[in-house]
Short mmCIF file of C-alpha atoms in Angstrom, two decimals:
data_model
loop_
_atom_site.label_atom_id
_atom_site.label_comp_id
_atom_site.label_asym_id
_atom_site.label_seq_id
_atom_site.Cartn_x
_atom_site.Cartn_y
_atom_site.Cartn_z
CA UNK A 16 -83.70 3.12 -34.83
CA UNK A 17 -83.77 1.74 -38.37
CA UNK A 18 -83.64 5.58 -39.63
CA UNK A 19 -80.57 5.98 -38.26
CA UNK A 20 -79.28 2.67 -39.11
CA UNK A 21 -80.43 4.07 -42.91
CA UNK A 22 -78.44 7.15 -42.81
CA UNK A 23 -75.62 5.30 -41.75
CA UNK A 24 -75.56 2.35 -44.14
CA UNK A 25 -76.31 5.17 -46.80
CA UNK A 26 -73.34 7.38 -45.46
CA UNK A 27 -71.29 4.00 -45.20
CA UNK A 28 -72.21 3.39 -49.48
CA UNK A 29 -71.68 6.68 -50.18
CA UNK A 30 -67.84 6.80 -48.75
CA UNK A 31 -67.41 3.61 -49.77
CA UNK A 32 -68.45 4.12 -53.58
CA UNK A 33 -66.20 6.98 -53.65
CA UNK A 34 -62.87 5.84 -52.07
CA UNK A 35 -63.30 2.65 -54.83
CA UNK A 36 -63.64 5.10 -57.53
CA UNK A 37 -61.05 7.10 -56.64
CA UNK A 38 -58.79 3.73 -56.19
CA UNK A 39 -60.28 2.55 -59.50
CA UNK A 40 -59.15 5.97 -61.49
CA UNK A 41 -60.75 8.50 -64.25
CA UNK A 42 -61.45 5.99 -66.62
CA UNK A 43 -64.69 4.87 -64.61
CA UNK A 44 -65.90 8.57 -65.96
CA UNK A 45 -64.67 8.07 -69.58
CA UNK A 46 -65.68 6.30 -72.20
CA UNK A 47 -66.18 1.97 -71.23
CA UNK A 48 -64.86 -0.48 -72.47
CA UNK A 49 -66.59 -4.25 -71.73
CA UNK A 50 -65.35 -5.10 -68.46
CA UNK A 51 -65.28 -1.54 -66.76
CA UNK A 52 -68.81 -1.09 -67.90
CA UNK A 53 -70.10 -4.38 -66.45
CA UNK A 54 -68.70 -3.49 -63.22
CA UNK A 55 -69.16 -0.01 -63.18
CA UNK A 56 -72.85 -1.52 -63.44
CA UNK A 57 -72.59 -3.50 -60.49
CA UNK A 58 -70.76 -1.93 -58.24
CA UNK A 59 -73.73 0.68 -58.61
CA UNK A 60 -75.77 -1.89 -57.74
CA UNK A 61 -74.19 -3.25 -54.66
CA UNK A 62 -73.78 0.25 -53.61
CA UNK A 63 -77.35 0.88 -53.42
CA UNK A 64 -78.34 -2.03 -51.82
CA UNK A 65 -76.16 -1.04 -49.37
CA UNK A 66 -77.69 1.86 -48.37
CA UNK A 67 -80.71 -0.08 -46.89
CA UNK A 68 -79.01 -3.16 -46.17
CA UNK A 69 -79.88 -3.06 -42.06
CA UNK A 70 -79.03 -6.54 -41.04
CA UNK A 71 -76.12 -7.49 -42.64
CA UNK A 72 -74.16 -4.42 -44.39
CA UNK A 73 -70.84 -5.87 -44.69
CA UNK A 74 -71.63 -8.64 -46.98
CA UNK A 75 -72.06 -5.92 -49.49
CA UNK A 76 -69.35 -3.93 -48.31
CA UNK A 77 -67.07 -7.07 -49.20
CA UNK A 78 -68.71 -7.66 -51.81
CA UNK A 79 -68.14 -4.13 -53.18
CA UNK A 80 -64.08 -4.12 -52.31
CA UNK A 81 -63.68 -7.06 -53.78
CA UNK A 82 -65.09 -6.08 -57.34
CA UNK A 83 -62.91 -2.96 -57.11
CA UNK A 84 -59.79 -5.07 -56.23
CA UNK A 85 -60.89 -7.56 -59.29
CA UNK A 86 -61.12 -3.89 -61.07
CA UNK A 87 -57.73 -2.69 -60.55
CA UNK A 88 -56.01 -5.67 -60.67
CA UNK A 89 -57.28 -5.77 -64.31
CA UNK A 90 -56.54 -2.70 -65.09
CA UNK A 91 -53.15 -3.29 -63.92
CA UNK A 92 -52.37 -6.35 -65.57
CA UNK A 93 -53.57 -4.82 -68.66
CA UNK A 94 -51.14 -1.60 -68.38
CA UNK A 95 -48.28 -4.02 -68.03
CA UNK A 96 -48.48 -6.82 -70.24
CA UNK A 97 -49.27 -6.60 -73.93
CA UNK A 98 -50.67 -9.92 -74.27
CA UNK A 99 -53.32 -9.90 -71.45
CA UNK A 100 -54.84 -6.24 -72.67
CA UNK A 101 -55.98 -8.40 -75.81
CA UNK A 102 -57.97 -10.57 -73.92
CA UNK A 103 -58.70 -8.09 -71.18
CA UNK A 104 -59.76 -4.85 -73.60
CA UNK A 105 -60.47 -6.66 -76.66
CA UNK A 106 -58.57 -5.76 -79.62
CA UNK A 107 -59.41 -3.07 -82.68
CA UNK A 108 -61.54 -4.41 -86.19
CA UNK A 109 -60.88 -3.13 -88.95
CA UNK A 110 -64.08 -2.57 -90.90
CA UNK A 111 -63.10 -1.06 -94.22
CA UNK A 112 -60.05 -0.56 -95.94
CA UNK A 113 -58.63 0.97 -99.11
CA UNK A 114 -62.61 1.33 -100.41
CA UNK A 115 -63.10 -2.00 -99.30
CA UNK A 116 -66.27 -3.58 -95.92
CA UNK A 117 -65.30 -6.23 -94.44
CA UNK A 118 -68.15 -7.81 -94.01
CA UNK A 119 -66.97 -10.99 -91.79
CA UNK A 120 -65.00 -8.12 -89.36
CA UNK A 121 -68.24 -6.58 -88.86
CA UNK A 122 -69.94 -10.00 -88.06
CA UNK A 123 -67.16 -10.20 -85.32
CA UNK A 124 -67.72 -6.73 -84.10
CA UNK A 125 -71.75 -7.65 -83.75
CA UNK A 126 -72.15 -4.59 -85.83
CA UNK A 127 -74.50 -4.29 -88.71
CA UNK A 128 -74.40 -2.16 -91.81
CA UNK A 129 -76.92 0.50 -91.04
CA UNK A 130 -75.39 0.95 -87.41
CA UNK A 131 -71.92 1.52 -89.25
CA UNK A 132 -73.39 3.82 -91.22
CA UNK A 133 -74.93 6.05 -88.54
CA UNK A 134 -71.73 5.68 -86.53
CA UNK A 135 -69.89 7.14 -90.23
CA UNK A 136 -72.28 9.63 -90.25
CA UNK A 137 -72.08 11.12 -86.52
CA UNK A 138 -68.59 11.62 -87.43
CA UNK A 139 -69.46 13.46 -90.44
CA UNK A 140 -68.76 11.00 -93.02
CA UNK A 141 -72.03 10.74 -95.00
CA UNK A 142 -69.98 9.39 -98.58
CA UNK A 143 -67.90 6.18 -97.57
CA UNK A 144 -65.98 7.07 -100.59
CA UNK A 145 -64.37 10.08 -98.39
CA UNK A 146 -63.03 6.86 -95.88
CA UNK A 147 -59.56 5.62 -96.36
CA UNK A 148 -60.06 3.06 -93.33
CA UNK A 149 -62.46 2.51 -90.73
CA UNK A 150 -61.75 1.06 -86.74
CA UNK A 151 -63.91 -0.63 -84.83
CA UNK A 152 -62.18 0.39 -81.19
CA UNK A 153 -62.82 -2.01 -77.88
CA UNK A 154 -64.46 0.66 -76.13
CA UNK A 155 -67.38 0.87 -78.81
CA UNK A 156 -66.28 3.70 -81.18
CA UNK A 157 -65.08 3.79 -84.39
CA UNK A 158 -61.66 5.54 -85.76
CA UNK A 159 -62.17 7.01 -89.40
CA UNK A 160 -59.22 7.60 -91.22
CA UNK A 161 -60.69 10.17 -94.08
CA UNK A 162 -58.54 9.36 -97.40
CA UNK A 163 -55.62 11.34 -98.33
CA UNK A 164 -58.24 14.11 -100.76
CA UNK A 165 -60.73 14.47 -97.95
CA UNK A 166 -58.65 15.17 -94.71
CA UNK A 167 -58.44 18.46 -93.70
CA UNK A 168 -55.57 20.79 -94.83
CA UNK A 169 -52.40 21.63 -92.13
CA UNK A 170 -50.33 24.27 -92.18
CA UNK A 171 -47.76 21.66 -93.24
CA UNK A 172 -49.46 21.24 -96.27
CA UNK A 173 -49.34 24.66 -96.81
CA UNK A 174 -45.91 25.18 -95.42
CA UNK A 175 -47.20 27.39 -92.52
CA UNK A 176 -45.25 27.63 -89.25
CA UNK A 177 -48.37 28.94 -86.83
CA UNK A 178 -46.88 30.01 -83.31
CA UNK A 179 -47.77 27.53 -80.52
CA UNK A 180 -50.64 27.44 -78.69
CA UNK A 181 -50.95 27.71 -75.10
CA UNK A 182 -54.02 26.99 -72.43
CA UNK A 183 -55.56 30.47 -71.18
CA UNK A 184 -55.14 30.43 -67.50
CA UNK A 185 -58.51 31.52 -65.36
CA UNK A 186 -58.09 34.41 -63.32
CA UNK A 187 -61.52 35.48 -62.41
CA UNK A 188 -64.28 32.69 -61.84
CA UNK A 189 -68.01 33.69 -60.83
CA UNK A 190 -66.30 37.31 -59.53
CA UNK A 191 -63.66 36.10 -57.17
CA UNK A 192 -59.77 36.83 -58.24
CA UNK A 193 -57.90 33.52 -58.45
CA UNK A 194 -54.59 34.82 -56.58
CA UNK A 195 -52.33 32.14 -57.54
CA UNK A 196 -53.48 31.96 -61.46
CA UNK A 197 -52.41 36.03 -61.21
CA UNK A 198 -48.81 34.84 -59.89
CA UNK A 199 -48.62 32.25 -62.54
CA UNK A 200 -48.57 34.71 -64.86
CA UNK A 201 -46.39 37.01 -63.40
CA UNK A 202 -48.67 39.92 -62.53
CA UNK A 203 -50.16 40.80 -59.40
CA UNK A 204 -53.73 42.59 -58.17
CA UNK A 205 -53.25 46.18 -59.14
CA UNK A 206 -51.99 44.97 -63.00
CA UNK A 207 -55.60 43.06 -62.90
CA UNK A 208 -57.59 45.62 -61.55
CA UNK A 209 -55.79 48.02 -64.17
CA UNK A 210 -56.93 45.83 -66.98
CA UNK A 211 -60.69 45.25 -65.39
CA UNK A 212 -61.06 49.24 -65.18
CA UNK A 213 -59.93 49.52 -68.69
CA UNK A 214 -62.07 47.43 -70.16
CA UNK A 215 -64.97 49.45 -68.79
CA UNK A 216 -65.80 47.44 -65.04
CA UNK A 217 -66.06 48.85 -61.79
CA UNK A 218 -64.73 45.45 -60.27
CA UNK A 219 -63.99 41.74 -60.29
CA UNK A 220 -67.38 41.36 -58.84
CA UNK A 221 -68.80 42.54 -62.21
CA UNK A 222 -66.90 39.54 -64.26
CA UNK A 223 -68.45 35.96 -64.58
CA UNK A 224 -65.06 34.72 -66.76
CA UNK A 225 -61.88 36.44 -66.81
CA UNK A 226 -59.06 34.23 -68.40
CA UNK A 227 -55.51 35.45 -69.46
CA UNK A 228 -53.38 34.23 -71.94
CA UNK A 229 -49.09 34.03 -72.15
CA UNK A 230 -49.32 37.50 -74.02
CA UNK A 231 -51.28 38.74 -71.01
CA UNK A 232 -53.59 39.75 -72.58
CA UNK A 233 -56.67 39.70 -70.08
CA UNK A 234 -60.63 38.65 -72.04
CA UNK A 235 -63.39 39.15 -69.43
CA UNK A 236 -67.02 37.94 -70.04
CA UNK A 237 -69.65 39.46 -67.90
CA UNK A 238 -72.68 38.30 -65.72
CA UNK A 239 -75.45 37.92 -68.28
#
């Protein structure tokens, strides 16, 4: 009896877990800030202890709704008034400026030197004279600003007008056609198969990857 009362406290977390998450958006699965990382942490928690609560599940299951009501209710006050993301999110720190550390801003941020310069460094800055400004963000990164010598060149700087881009839609994925991609694109089966055969494949069957782009022009990666 207390088997199946596991499986279904278990099943009972597992739905649970993911209808919050779902309420509670993408951001749970993006980079943290303070607050969504503290109760990411527990809601984990209360989720797992109930999967073997036996007795008394829906204390946890309360327990659990209410963080992710707490959650959203953040989140939402946050998206609509200025003010209350400050003290919600936190706010930016600028750490350098104009060649300049701020050494209080850093004491604020609870970040030390060598930690800012690893954190430079990951983002490819190893000479802090190639940093115009440096931000501490509320969600733990930091924003580099390279100065005006060091940033990389645009094709506005070089007076350059490149055509625009566009995302390659998938039509073939682990050997199956992906119908409606094809009719996206304006082209149907036999215009695929045409382009599959000419590239040297017996089939779609043969192709791992098979993405077009707004050209139509078809690139196909086999099974390796």
């Amino acid at each position: 009896m207390d088997i199946v009362k596991t499986v279904l406290t278990s099943l009972l977390s597992v739905v649970s877990i993911f209808l919050i998450t779902k309420i509670m958006g993408h951001k749970q699965m993006a980079q943290l800030d303070f607050f969504d990382y503290i109760t990411g942490i527990t809601i984990g928690s209360i989720a797992a202890e109930l999967s073997i609560e036996l007795e008394t599940p829906l204390r946890c299951l309360t327990a659990l709704i209410i963080y992710g009501i707490v959650s959203v209710l953040l989140s939402f006050t946050a998206s609509k008034f200025t003010k209350a993301r400050k003290y919600i999110n936190g706010a930016p720190t600028i750490l350098m400026n104009g060649g300049k550390l701020y050494h209080k801003n850093m004491k604020i941020a609870k970040l030390d030197l060598s930690e800012f310069m690893v954190m430079c460094r990951e983002q490819g800055y190893f000479n802090l004279n190639s940093i115009e400004t440096a931000v501490f963000e509320h969600n733990g990164k930091i924003t580099i600003l390279p100065t005006a010598e060091n940033r990389p060149v645009t094709p506005q700087d070089l007076n350059l007008q490149p055509q625009k881009e566009y995302i390659n839609v998938e039509v073939i994925m682990d050997g199956r056609i992906i119908e409606e991609n094809l009719t996206l694109m304006g082209v149907d089966l036999k215009w695929l198969e045409k382009q599959i055969k000419s590239q040297g494949y017996k089939s779609a069957k043969d192709i791992f990857l098979g993405v077009c782009d707004k050209s139509k022009k078809v690139t196909l990666f086999e099974y390796q």
